[in-house]
CSV table of C-alpha atoms and ligand atoms in Angstrom, one decimal:
chain,number,residue,atom,x,y,z
A,80,MET,CA,172.3,209.8,47.0
A,81,ASN,CA,173.4,206.5,45.5
A,82,ASN,CA,174.6,207.3,42.0
A,83,ARG,CA,176.3,204.1,41.1
A,84,ILE,CA,175.2,202.6,37.8
A,85,LEU,CA,175.8,199.0,36.9
A,86,ILE,CA,176.5,198.5,33.2
A,87,ALA,CA,176.1,195.0,31.8
A,88,GLU,CA,177.4,195.0,28.2
A,89,ASP,CA,179.8,192.7,26.5
A,90,GLU,CA,180.9,195.0,23.7
A,91,ALA,CA,183.8,197.0,25.2
A,92,ARG,CA,183.4,199.8,22.8
A,93,ILE,CA,179.8,200.4,24.0
A,94,SER,CA,180.4,199.9,27.7
A,95,ALA,CA,183.4,202.4,27.5
A,96,PHE,CA,181.2,204.9,25.7
A,97,VAL,CA,178.5,204.6,28.3
A,98,GLU,CA,180.9,204.6,31.2
A,99,LYS,CA,182.7,207.7,30.0
A,100,GLY,CA,179.5,209.6,29.5
A,101,LEU,CA,178.0,208.7,32.8
A,102,ARG,CA,181.2,209.5,34.7
A,103,SER,CA,181.4,212.9,33.1
A,104,ASN,CA,177.9,213.5,34.4
A,105,GLY,CA,178.8,212.7,38.0
A,106,PHE,CA,177.8,209.0,38.1
A,107,VAL,CA,179.9,206.2,39.5
A,108,THR,CA,180.0,203.1,37.3
A,109,THR,CA,180.6,199.4,37.5
A,110,VAL,CA,180.9,197.4,34.3
A,111,VAL,CA,180.3,193.7,33.9
A,112,ALA,CA,180.5,191.8,30.6
A,113,ASP,CA,178.3,188.7,31.2
A,114,GLY,CA,174.9,187.9,32.4
A,115,LEU,CA,175.8,186.0,35.5
A,116,SER,CA,178.1,188.8,36.8
A,117,ALA,CA,175.3,191.2,36.1
A,118,TYR,CA,172.9,189.2,38.2
A,119,GLU,CA,175.3,188.7,41.0
A,120,GLN,CA,176.4,192.3,41.1
A,121,ALA,CA,172.8,193.6,41.0
A,122,ARG,CA,171.7,191.1,43.7
A,123,VAL,CA,174.5,192.3,46.1
A,124,GLY,CA,173.0,195.8,46.0
A,125,GLY,CA,174.7,199.1,46.1
A,126,CYS,CA,173.7,200.1,42.5
A,127,ALA,CA,170.9,202.6,41.8
A,128,LEU,CA,170.2,201.4,38.3
A,129,LEU,CA,171.2,198.6,35.8
A,130,ILE,CA,171.8,199.2,32.1
A,131,LEU,CA,171.3,195.8,30.7
A,132,ASP,CA,172.3,194.6,27.3
A,133,LEU,CA,170.1,191.7,26.1
A,134,GLY,CA,172.7,189.8,24.1
A,135,LEU,CA,175.1,188.8,26.9
A,136,PRO,CA,177.3,185.7,27.2
A,137,VAL,CA,176.8,183.1,29.9
A,138,CYS,CA,173.2,184.1,30.4
A,139,ASP,CA,171.2,186.6,28.4
A,140,GLY,CA,169.6,189.8,29.5
A,141,PHE,CA,166.1,188.3,29.7
A,142,THR,CA,167.3,185.7,32.0
A,143,VAL,CA,169.1,188.2,34.2
A,144,LEU,CA,166.0,190.3,34.4
A,145,ARG,CA,163.7,187.3,35.2
A,146,LYS,CA,166.0,186.0,37.9
A,147,LEU,CA,166.4,189.5,39.5
A,148,ARG,CA,162.6,189.9,39.6
A,149,GLU,CA,162.1,186.4,41.0
A,150,ALA,CA,164.6,187.2,43.7
A,151,ARG,CA,162.6,190.4,44.4
A,152,VAL,CA,165.5,192.7,43.5
A,153,ALA,CA,163.8,195.9,42.7
A,154,ILE,CA,166.6,197.8,40.9
A,155,PRO,CA,165.4,199.9,38.0
A,156,VAL,CA,166.5,198.4,34.7
A,157,VAL,CA,167.0,200.1,31.3
A,158,ILE,CA,167.5,197.5,28.6
A,159,LEU,CA,169.7,198.0,25.5
A,160,THR,CA,168.4,196.3,22.4
A,161,ALA,CA,169.3,196.2,18.7
A,162,ARG,CA,167.1,198.5,16.7
A,163,ASP,CA,163.8,197.2,15.4
A,164,SER,CA,163.5,194.2,17.8
A,165,VAL,CA,160.1,195.2,18.9
A,166,SER,CA,159.4,191.7,20.2
A,167,ASP,CA,162.5,192.0,22.4
A,168,VAL,CA,161.3,195.3,23.8
A,169,VAL,CA,157.9,193.9,24.6
A,170,ALA,CA,159.4,190.9,26.3
A,171,GLY,CA,161.8,193.0,28.2
A,172,LEU,CA,159.1,195.4,29.5
A,173,GLU,CA,156.9,192.4,30.4
A,174,GLY,CA,159.8,190.8,32.1
A,175,GLY,CA,160.1,193.8,34.5
A,176,ALA,CA,162.3,196.3,32.7
A,177,ASP,CA,161.5,199.9,33.3
A,178,ASP,CA,162.6,201.3,30.0
A,179,TYR,CA,164.6,200.4,26.9
A,180,ILE,CA,166.9,202.1,24.4
A,181,SER,CA,167.7,200.9,20.9
A,182,LYS,CA,171.3,200.6,19.6
A,183,PRO,CA,172.8,202.7,18.2
A,184,PHE,CA,171.8,205.4,20.6
A,185,ALA,CA,173.0,208.9,21.4
A,186,PHE,CA,174.4,209.4,24.9
A,187,GLU,CA,172.0,212.2,25.8
A,188,GLU,CA,169.1,209.8,25.1
A,189,LEU,CA,170.4,207.3,27.5
A,190,LEU,CA,171.2,209.9,30.1
A,191,ALA,CA,167.7,211.3,29.9
A,192,ARG,CA,166.3,207.8,30.6
A,193,VAL,CA,168.7,207.1,33.4
A,194,ARG,CA,167.8,210.4,35.1
A,195,LEU,CA,164.1,209.8,34.6
A,196,ARG,CA,164.4,206.3,36.2
A,197,LEU,CA,166.4,207.7,39.2
A,198,ARG,CA,164.1,210.6,39.8
A,199,GLY,CA,162.3,210.3,43.1
A,200,GLU,CA,165.2,208.5,44.7
A,201,GLY,CA,167.8,211.2,44.4
A,202,ALA,CA,167.8,215.0,44.1
A,203,PRO,CA,165.1,216.3,41.8
A,204,GLU,CA,166.4,217.3,38.5
A,205,ALA,CA,165.9,220.8,37.1
A,206,THR,CA,163.3,220.8,34.4
A,207,LEU,CA,164.3,224.2,33.0
A,208,LEU,CA,167.7,225.0,31.7
A,209,ARG,CA,168.4,228.7,31.2
A,210,VAL,CA,171.3,230.7,29.9
A,211,GLY,CA,170.4,234.4,29.6
A,212,ASP,CA,167.1,234.7,27.7
A,213,LEU,CA,167.5,231.2,26.1
A,214,ALA,CA,165.6,228.5,28.0
A,215,LEU,CA,164.9,224.8,27.4
A,216,ASP,CA,162.0,223.1,29.1
A,217,LEU,CA,163.0,219.5,29.5
A,218,ARG,CA,159.5,218.2,30.1
A,219,THR,CA,157.8,219.8,27.1
A,220,ARG,CA,161.0,219.6,25.0
A,221,ARG,CA,160.4,223.2,24.0
A,222,ALA,CA,162.8,226.1,23.6
A,223,HIS,CA,162.1,229.6,24.6
A,224,VAL,CA,164.0,232.5,23.1
A,225,ASP,CA,163.4,236.0,24.3
A,226,GLY,CA,160.1,234.9,25.7
A,227,ARG,CA,158.8,233.3,22.5
A,228,VAL,CA,158.7,229.5,21.7
A,229,ALA,CA,161.2,228.2,19.1
A,230,GLU,CA,160.3,224.8,17.5
A,231,LEU,CA,163.3,222.6,17.6
A,232,SER,CA,163.6,219.1,16.1
A,233,SER,CA,164.7,216.4,18.6
A,234,ARG,CA,168.3,216.5,17.4
A,235,GLU,CA,168.4,220.3,17.6
A,236,PHE,CA,166.9,220.1,21.1
A,237,ALA,CA,169.5,217.5,22.2
A,238,LEU,CA,172.3,219.7,20.8
A,239,ALA,CA,170.9,222.8,22.5
A,240,GLU,CA,170.7,220.8,25.7
A,241,VAL,CA,174.4,219.9,25.6
A,242,PHE,CA,175.2,223.6,25.1
A,243,LEU,CA,173.0,224.8,27.9
A,244,ARG,CA,174.4,222.2,30.3
A,245,ASN,CA,177.9,223.5,29.5
A,246,PRO,CA,177.6,227.2,29.1
A,247,ASP,CA,180.7,229.2,28.2
A,248,GLN,CA,182.7,226.0,27.6
A,249,VAL,CA,184.3,225.0,24.4
A,250,LEU,CA,182.8,221.8,23.2
A,251,THR,CA,184.7,219.9,20.5
A,252,ARG,CA,182.9,218.5,17.4
A,253,GLU,CA,183.7,215.0,18.8
A,254,GLN,CA,182.1,215.7,22.1
A,255,LEU,CA,179.0,217.0,20.4
A,256,LEU,CA,178.9,214.1,18.0
A,257,SER,CA,179.1,211.5,20.7
A,258,ARG,CA,176.7,213.3,23.0
A,259,VAL,CA,174.0,214.0,20.4
A,260,TRP,CA,174.4,211.4,17.7
A,261,GLY,CA,176.0,208.4,19.5
A,262,PHE,CA,179.0,206.2,19.0
A,263,ASP,CA,178.2,204.9,15.6
A,264,TYR,CA,178.7,208.2,13.8
A,265,ASP,CA,181.5,208.8,11.4
A,266,PRO,CA,183.9,211.3,13.1
A,267,GLY,CA,184.7,212.8,9.7
A,268,SER,CA,181.0,213.8,9.3
A,269,ASN,CA,180.1,217.5,9.1
A,270,ILE,CA,176.7,216.9,10.7
A,271,VAL,CA,177.6,218.9,13.8
A,272,ASP,CA,178.3,222.0,11.8
A,273,VAL,CA,175.1,221.5,9.8
A,274,TYR,CA,173.1,221.3,13.0
A,275,VAL,CA,174.8,224.2,14.7
A,276,ARG,CA,173.7,226.2,11.7
A,277,TYR,CA,170.1,225.0,12.1
A,278,LEU,CA,170.2,225.9,15.7
A,279,ARG,CA,171.6,229.3,15.2
A,280,ARG,CA,168.9,230.1,12.7
A,281,LYS,CA,166.3,229.2,15.4
A,282,VAL,CA,167.9,230.7,18.6
A,283,GLY,CA,169.9,233.6,17.2
A,284,ALA,CA,173.3,233.4,15.3
A,285,GLY,CA,175.3,235.2,18.0
A,286,ARG,CA,174.7,232.8,20.8
A,287,VAL,CA,176.8,229.9,19.5
A,288,GLU,CA,180.4,231.0,18.8
A,289,THR,CA,182.7,229.1,16.5
A,290,ILE,CA,186.1,228.3,18.0
A,291,ARG,CA,188.2,227.8,14.9
A,292,GLY,CA,189.7,224.4,14.5
A,293,VAL,CA,188.2,223.2,17.8
A,294,GLY,CA,184.4,223.4,18.1
A,295,TYR,CA,181.7,225.6,19.5
A,296,ARG,CA,180.8,227.5,22.6
A,297,LEU,CA,177.5,228.8,24.0
A,298,ARG,CA,177.9,232.4,25.1
A,299,ALA,CA,176.9,232.7,28.7
B,548,CA,CA1,175.8,192.2,23.4
């Protein structure tokens, strides 16, 4: 399976964040920082998907997309756009993008879109994550605890998903913050602790252990 992802993003902070996250999920990455390189790299082939920022130097994301589609390059494209630019999103989708994500975004959100766009080309992804009697259905976005449904908010679900993908592993607050909330969050924020508390209330307090001074762990 081809798992190379092309990232076209001129902000080093964002491309590093995306690259790190994708690599830790088993993807191989190529990063380019301008539109022309993005076009040339995608055209050459060898990448399974393009994550395309719209605001790129040399030529912008729209132009890259248009030129790729004109050249009949069928690579799936997920565009990155500033929040609230609805017109950008519409233009992007009309221009042949497959999906979009608004900045700032949480890594899990991007990962979900990348996986969705790659499905059918690679190995099918499990739609049910299970650890003991705790299960998450990734299609319906529902949690099941001891056979009953637990209603989780989208953040709670994203947090639970990170835990279930990494059972019995200590996850630091920083890891959880970047995975669930994205790169724009204040690392001094206690939001992770707050949401772990919410999650415990819904799935049972004993499942998520506190590792003092480090972070949290889902009991396998
Ligand atoms: Ca940019």
